[in-house]
Amino acid sequence: YYIGKSPDGPQPLECLELGLVLINSACLISSSFTVVIAVRALARGAMGAFRFWLALTILLGIEFLVGTGYEWWGLIEDKGLTIQSNAFGTNFYSLVGLHAFHVIVGMLMLVVILLLSIFGCIRPDRDHQRVDIATWYWHFVDV
């Protein structure tokens, strides 16, 4: 059974700031391009470039998570929007939280790949397709 919450409380137009959302989204979408550049560098055997672009992808993911945390802090502290405030709060935090969880999982995968490459466990001739497939998850997180 579903128990609906009151529509009272902060509404989307009252509390969501488009600027921060656009910055976070731009970082995450940009990271899809940087991971493609990383995979192409790996295919060429350019391990230094691969590591650089993969690290940049991870940093863009971190920025997204930090930006999301900052957004949530502002919504809770300044706007009074919590997961218990109303149906909007419940849906917003559930959806964005689930997305953030998937970003964290993707970042962990990318960090493992980066560390494996640093320790010489990834070879372009053997692991290019495996790394490419792992980065597909990252693209789905960006959508």
Coordinates of N, CA and C in Angstrom, one line a residue:
Y1 N 0.8 -1.2 0.0 CA 0.0 0.0 0.0 C 0.9 1.2 0.0
Y2 N 0.4 2.3 -0.6 CA 1.1 3.6 -0.6 C 0.3 4.6 0.2
I3 N 1.0 5.2 1.1 CA 0.4 6.3 1.9 C 1.0 7.6 1.3
G4 N 0.1 8.4 0.7 CA 0.6 9.6 0.1 C 0.9 10.7 1.1
K5 N 1.8 11.5 0.8 CA 2.2 12.6 1.7 C 1.5 13.8 1.3
S6 N 1.4 14.7 2.2 CA 0.7 16.0 2.0 C 1.5 16.8 0.9
P7 N 0.7 17.5 0.0 CA 1.4 18.3 -1.0 C 2.0 19.6 -0.4
D8 N 1.7 19.8 0.9 CA 2.3 21.0 1.6 C 3.8 20.9 1.7
G9 N 4.5 22.0 1.8 CA 5.9 22.0 1.9 C 6.6 22.6 0.6
P10 N 7.9 22.6 0.6 CA 8.6 23.2 -0.5 C 8.2 22.4 -1.8
Q11 N 8.0 23.2 -2.9 CA 7.7 22.7 -4.2 C 8.9 22.9 -5.1
P12 N 9.0 22.1 -6.2 CA 10.2 22.2 -7.1 C 10.5 23.6 -7.5
L13 N 9.6 24.4 -8.0 CA 9.9 25.7 -8.4 C 10.4 26.6 -7.3
E14 N 10.1 26.3 -6.1 CA 10.5 27.1 -5.0 C 11.9 26.8 -4.5
C15 N 12.4 25.6 -4.8 CA 13.7 25.3 -4.1 C 14.8 24.8 -5.1
L16 N 14.5 24.3 -6.3 CA 15.5 23.8 -7.1 C 16.2 25.0 -7.9
E17 N 17.5 25.0 -7.9 CA 18.3 26.1 -8.6 C 18.9 25.5 -9.8
L18 N 18.5 26.0 -11.0 CA 18.9 25.4 -12.2 C 20.4 25.5 -12.5
G19 N 21.0 26.6 -12.0 CA 22.5 26.7 -12.2 C 23.3 25.6 -11.7
L20 N 23.1 25.2 -10.5 CA 23.8 24.1 -9.9 C 23.5 22.8 -10.6
V21 N 22.3 22.6 -10.9 CA 21.9 21.3 -11.6 C 22.6 21.3 -13.0
L22 N 22.6 22.4 -13.7 CA 23.3 22.4 -15.0 C 24.8 22.1 -14.9
I23 N 25.4 22.7 -13.9 CA 26.9 22.5 -13.7 C 27.1 21.0 -13.4
N24 N 26.3 20.4 -12.5 CA 26.5 19.0 -12.2 C 26.3 18.1 -13.4
S25 N 25.2 18.4 -14.1 CA 24.9 17.7 -15.3 C 25.9 17.8 -16.4
A26 N 26.5 19.0 -16.6 CA 27.5 19.2 -17.5 C 28.8 18.4 -17.2
C27 N 29.1 18.3 -15.9 CA 30.3 17.5 -15.5 C 30.1 16.1 -15.8
L28 N 28.9 15.6 -15.5 CA 28.6 14.2 -15.7 C 28.6 13.8 -17.2
I29 N 27.9 14.7 -18.0 CA 27.9 14.4 -19.4 C 29.3 14.5 -20.0
S30 N 30.0 15.5 -19.6 CA 31.4 15.6 -20.1 C 32.3 14.4 -19.8
S31 N 32.0 13.8 -18.6 CA 32.8 12.6 -18.2 C 32.5 11.4 -19.2
S32 N 31.4 11.5 -19.9 CA 31.2 10.4 -20.9 C 32.1 10.6 -22.1
F33 N 32.4 11.8 -22.4 CA 33.4 12.1 -23.5 C 34.8 11.8 -23.0
T34 N 35.1 12.1 -21.8 CA 36.5 11.8 -21.3 C 36.8 10.3 -21.2
V35 N 35.8 9.6 -20.9 CA 36.0 8.1 -20.8 C 36.1 7.5 -22.2
V36 N 35.5 8.1 -23.2 CA 35.7 7.6 -24.5 C 37.1 7.9 -25.0
I37 N 37.6 9.1 -24.7 CA 39.0 9.4 -25.0 C 39.9 8.5 -24.3
A38 N 39.6 8.1 -23.1 CA 40.5 7.2 -22.3 C 40.5 5.8 -23.0
V39 N 39.4 5.3 -23.4 CA 39.3 4.0 -24.1 C 40.1 4.0 -25.4
R40 N 39.9 5.1 -26.1 CA 40.6 5.2 -27.4 C 42.1 5.3 -27.2
A41 N 42.6 6.0 -26.1 CA 44.0 6.0 -25.8 C 44.5 4.6 -25.5
L42 N 43.7 3.9 -24.7 CA 44.1 2.5 -24.4 C 44.2 1.6 -25.6
A43 N 43.3 1.8 -26.6 CA 43.3 1.0 -27.8 C 44.6 1.3 -28.6
R44 N 45.1 2.6 -28.5 CA 46.3 2.9 -29.2 C 47.6 2.5 -28.4
G45 N 47.4 2.1 -27.2 CA 48.5 1.7 -26.3 C 49.1 2.8 -25.6
A46 N 48.5 4.0 -25.6 CA 49.0 5.2 -24.9 C 48.5 5.2 -23.5
M47 N 49.2 4.4 -22.7 CA 48.8 4.2 -21.3 C 48.8 5.5 -20.4
G48 N 49.7 6.4 -20.7 CA 49.7 7.7 -19.9 C 48.5 8.5 -20.2
A49 N 48.1 8.6 -21.5 CA 46.9 9.3 -21.9 C 45.7 8.6 -21.3
F50 N 45.7 7.3 -21.4 CA 44.6 6.5 -20.8 C 44.4 6.8 -19.4
R51 N 45.4 6.8 -18.6 CA 45.3 7.1 -17.2 C 44.9 8.5 -16.9
F52 N 45.4 9.5 -17.7 CA 45.0 10.9 -17.5 C 43.5 11.1 -17.7
W53 N 43.0 10.6 -18.9 CA 41.6 10.8 -19.2 C 40.7 10.0 -18.3
L54 N 41.1 8.8 -17.8 CA 40.3 8.1 -16.9 C 40.3 8.8 -15.5
A55 N 41.4 9.3 -15.1 CA 41.5 10.1 -13.8 C 40.6 11.3 -13.9
L56 N 40.6 12.0 -15.1 CA 39.7 13.2 -15.3 C 38.3 12.8 -15.2
T57 N 37.9 11.6 -15.8 CA 36.6 11.1 -15.7 C 36.2 10.9 -14.3
I58 N 37.0 10.3 -13.5 CA 36.8 10.1 -12.1 C 36.6 11.4 -11.3
L59 N 37.4 12.4 -11.6 CA 37.3 13.7 -11.0 C 36.0 14.4 -11.3
L60 N 35.5 14.2 -12.6 CA 34.2 14.8 -13.0 C 33.1 14.1 -12.2
G61 N 33.2 12.8 -12.0 CA 32.2 12.1 -11.2 C 32.2 12.6 -9.8
I62 N 33.4 12.8 -9.2 CA 33.5 13.3 -7.9 C 32.9 14.7 -7.8
E63 N 33.1 15.5 -8.8 CA 32.5 16.9 -8.7 C 31.0 16.7 -8.7
F64 N 30.5 15.8 -9.5 CA 29.0 15.6 -9.6 C 28.5 15.2 -8.2
L65 N 29.2 14.3 -7.5 CA 28.7 13.9 -6.2 C 28.9 15.0 -5.2
V66 N 30.0 15.7 -5.2 CA 30.1 16.8 -4.3 C 29.1 17.9 -4.6
G67 N 28.8 18.2 -5.8 CA 27.8 19.1 -6.2 C 26.4 18.7 -5.7
T68 N 26.1 17.4 -5.9 CA 24.8 16.9 -5.4 C 24.7 17.0 -3.9
G69 N 25.8 16.7 -3.2 CA 25.8 16.8 -1.8 C 25.5 18.2 -1.3
Y70 N 26.2 19.2 -2.0 CA 26.0 20.6 -1.7 C 24.6 21.0 -2.0
E71 N 24.0 20.5 -3.1 CA 22.6 20.8 -3.5 C 21.7 20.3 -2.4
W72 N 21.9 19.1 -1.9 CA 21.1 18.5 -0.9 C 21.2 19.3 0.4
W73 N 22.4 19.6 0.8 CA 22.6 20.4 2.0 C 21.8 21.7 1.9
G74 N 21.9 22.4 0.8 CA 21.1 23.6 0.6 C 19.6 23.4 0.7
L75 N 19.2 22.4 0.1 CA 17.7 22.1 0.1 C 17.2 21.8 1.5
I76 N 18.0 21.1 2.3 CA 17.6 20.7 3.6 C 17.7 21.9 4.6
E77 N 18.9 22.6 4.5 CA 19.1 23.7 5.5 C 18.4 24.9 5.1
D78 N 18.4 25.3 3.8 CA 17.9 26.6 3.4 C 16.4 26.5 3.1
K79 N 16.0 25.5 2.4 CA 14.6 25.4 1.9 C 13.7 24.5 2.7
G80 N 14.3 23.7 3.6 CA 13.5 22.8 4.5 C 13.0 21.6 3.8
L81 N 13.6 21.2 2.7 CA 13.1 20.1 1.9 C 13.8 18.8 2.4
T82 N 13.1 17.9 3.0 CA 13.7 16.6 3.4 C 12.9 15.5 2.7
I83 N 13.4 14.3 2.8 CA 12.8 13.2 2.2 C 11.4 13.0 2.8
Q84 N 11.1 13.5 4.0 CA 9.8 13.4 4.7 C 8.9 14.6 4.5
S85 N 9.4 15.6 3.8 CA 8.6 16.9 3.7 C 7.3 16.7 3.0
N86 N 7.3 16.1 1.8 CA 6.2 15.9 1.0 C 6.5 14.9 -0.1
A87 N 5.5 14.7 -1.0 CA 5.8 13.7 -2.1 C 6.9 14.1 -3.0
F88 N 7.1 15.4 -3.2 CA 8.2 15.9 -4.0 C 9.5 15.5 -3.4
G89 N 9.6 15.8 -2.1 CA 10.9 15.5 -1.4 C 11.2 14.0 -1.4
T90 N 10.2 13.2 -1.2 CA 10.4 11.8 -1.2 C 10.9 11.3 -2.6
N91 N 10.2 11.7 -3.6 CA 10.6 11.3 -5.0 C 11.9 11.9 -5.4
F92 N 12.2 13.2 -5.1 CA 13.4 13.8 -5.4 C 14.6 13.1 -4.8
Y93 N 14.6 12.9 -3.5 CA 15.7 12.3 -2.8 C 15.9 10.9 -3.2
S94 N 14.8 10.2 -3.4 CA 14.9 8.8 -3.8 C 15.5 8.6 -5.2
L95 N 15.1 9.4 -6.1 CA 15.6 9.3 -7.5 C 17.0 9.8 -7.6
V96 N 17.3 10.9 -7.0 CA 18.7 11.5 -7.1 C 19.6 10.6 -6.3
G97 N 19.1 10.1 -5.1 CA 20.0 9.2 -4.3 C 20.3 7.9 -5.0
L98 N 19.3 7.4 -5.7 CA 19.6 6.1 -6.5 C 20.6 6.4 -7.6
H99 N 20.4 7.5 -8.3 CA 21.4 7.9 -9.3 C 22.8 8.1 -8.7
A100 N 22.9 8.8 -7.6 CA 24.2 9.0 -7.0 C 24.8 7.7 -6.6
F101 N 24.0 6.8 -6.1 CA 24.5 5.4 -5.8 C 25.1 4.8 -7.0
H102 N 24.5 4.8 -8.1 CA 25.0 4.3 -9.4 C 26.2 5.0 -9.8
V103 N 26.3 6.3 -9.6 CA 27.5 7.0 -10.0 C 28.7 6.5 -9.1
I104 N 28.4 6.3 -7.8 CA 29.5 5.8 -6.9 C 30.0 4.4 -7.4
V105 N 29.0 3.5 -7.7 CA 29.4 2.2 -8.2 C 30.3 2.3 -9.5
G106 N 29.9 3.2 -10.4 CA 30.6 3.4 -11.6 C 32.0 3.9 -11.3
M107 N 32.1 4.9 -10.4 CA 33.4 5.5 -10.1 C 34.3 4.4 -9.4
L108 N 33.7 3.6 -8.6 CA 34.5 2.5 -8.0 C 35.1 1.6 -9.1
M109 N 34.3 1.3 -10.1 CA 34.8 0.5 -11.2 C 35.9 1.2 -11.9
L110 N 35.8 2.5 -12.2 CA 36.8 3.2 -12.9 C 38.1 3.3 -12.0
V111 N 37.9 3.5 -10.7 CA 39.1 3.6 -9.9 C 39.8 2.3 -9.9
V112 N 39.1 1.1 -9.8 CA 39.8 -0.2 -9.9 C 40.5 -0.3 -11.2
I113 N 39.9 0.1 -12.3 CA 40.6 0.0 -13.6 C 41.8 0.9 -13.6
L114 N 41.7 2.1 -13.1 CA 42.8 3.0 -13.0 C 44.0 2.4 -12.2
L115 N 43.7 1.9 -11.0 CA 44.7 1.3 -10.2 C 45.3 0.1 -10.9
L116 N 44.5 -0.8 -11.5 CA 45.1 -1.9 -12.2 C 46.0 -1.5 -13.3
S117 N 45.7 -0.4 -14.0 CA 46.6 0.1 -15.1 C 47.9 0.7 -14.5
I118 N 47.8 1.3 -13.3 CA 49.0 1.9 -12.7 C 49.9 0.8 -12.3
F119 N 49.4 -0.3 -11.8 CA 50.2 -1.5 -11.4 C 50.5 -2.4 -12.5
G120 N 50.2 -2.0 -13.7 CA 50.6 -2.8 -14.9 C 49.8 -4.0 -15.2
C121 N 48.6 -4.1 -14.6 CA 47.8 -5.3 -14.8 C 46.9 -5.2 -16.0
I122 N 46.9 -4.0 -16.7 CA 46.0 -3.8 -17.9 C 47.0 -3.7 -19.1
R123 N 46.7 -4.5 -20.0 CA 47.5 -4.4 -21.3 C 46.5 -4.1 -22.4
P124 N 46.9 -3.1 -23.3 CA 46.0 -2.7 -24.4 C 45.6 -3.9 -25.3
D125 N 46.5 -4.8 -25.6 CA 46.2 -5.9 -26.5 C 45.3 -6.9 -25.9
R126 N 45.3 -7.0 -24.6 CA 44.5 -8.0 -24.0 C 43.2 -7.5 -23.3
D127 N 43.3 -6.2 -22.8 CA 42.2 -5.7 -22.0 C 41.4 -4.6 -22.6
H128 N 41.7 -4.2 -23.8 CA 40.9 -3.0 -24.3 C 39.4 -3.2 -24.3
Q129 N 39.0 -4.4 -24.8 CA 37.5 -4.6 -24.9 C 36.9 -4.8 -23.5
R130 N 37.6 -5.4 -22.6 CA 37.1 -5.5 -21.2 C 36.9 -4.1 -20.6
V131 N 37.9 -3.2 -20.8 CA 37.7 -1.9 -20.2 C 36.6 -1.2 -20.9
D132 N 36.5 -1.3 -22.2 CA 35.5 -0.7 -23.0 C 34.1 -1.1 -22.5
I133 N 33.9 -2.3 -22.3 CA 32.6 -2.8 -21.8 C 32.3 -2.3 -20.4
A134 N 33.3 -2.2 -19.5 CA 33.1 -1.7 -18.2 C 32.7 -0.2 -18.3
T135 N 33.2 0.5 -19.3 CA 32.9 1.9 -19.4 C 31.5 2.2 -19.9
W136 N 30.9 1.2 -20.5 CA 29.5 1.3 -20.9 C 28.6 1.6 -19.8
Y137 N 28.9 1.0 -18.6 CA 28.1 1.3 -17.4 C 28.1 2.8 -17.1
W138 N 29.3 3.4 -17.3 CA 29.4 4.8 -17.0 C 28.5 5.6 -17.9
H139 N 28.5 5.2 -19.2 CA 27.6 5.9 -20.1 C 26.1 5.9 -19.7
F140 N 25.7 4.7 -19.2 CA 24.3 4.6 -18.8 C 24.1 5.4 -17.6
V141 N 25.0 5.6 -16.7 CA 24.9 6.4 -15.5 C 24.7 7.9 -16.0
D142 N 25.4 8.3 -17.1 CA 25.3 9.7 -17.5 C 23.9 10.0 -18.1
V143 N 23.2 9.0 -18.6 CA 21.9 9.3 -19.3 C 20.9 9.8 -18.3

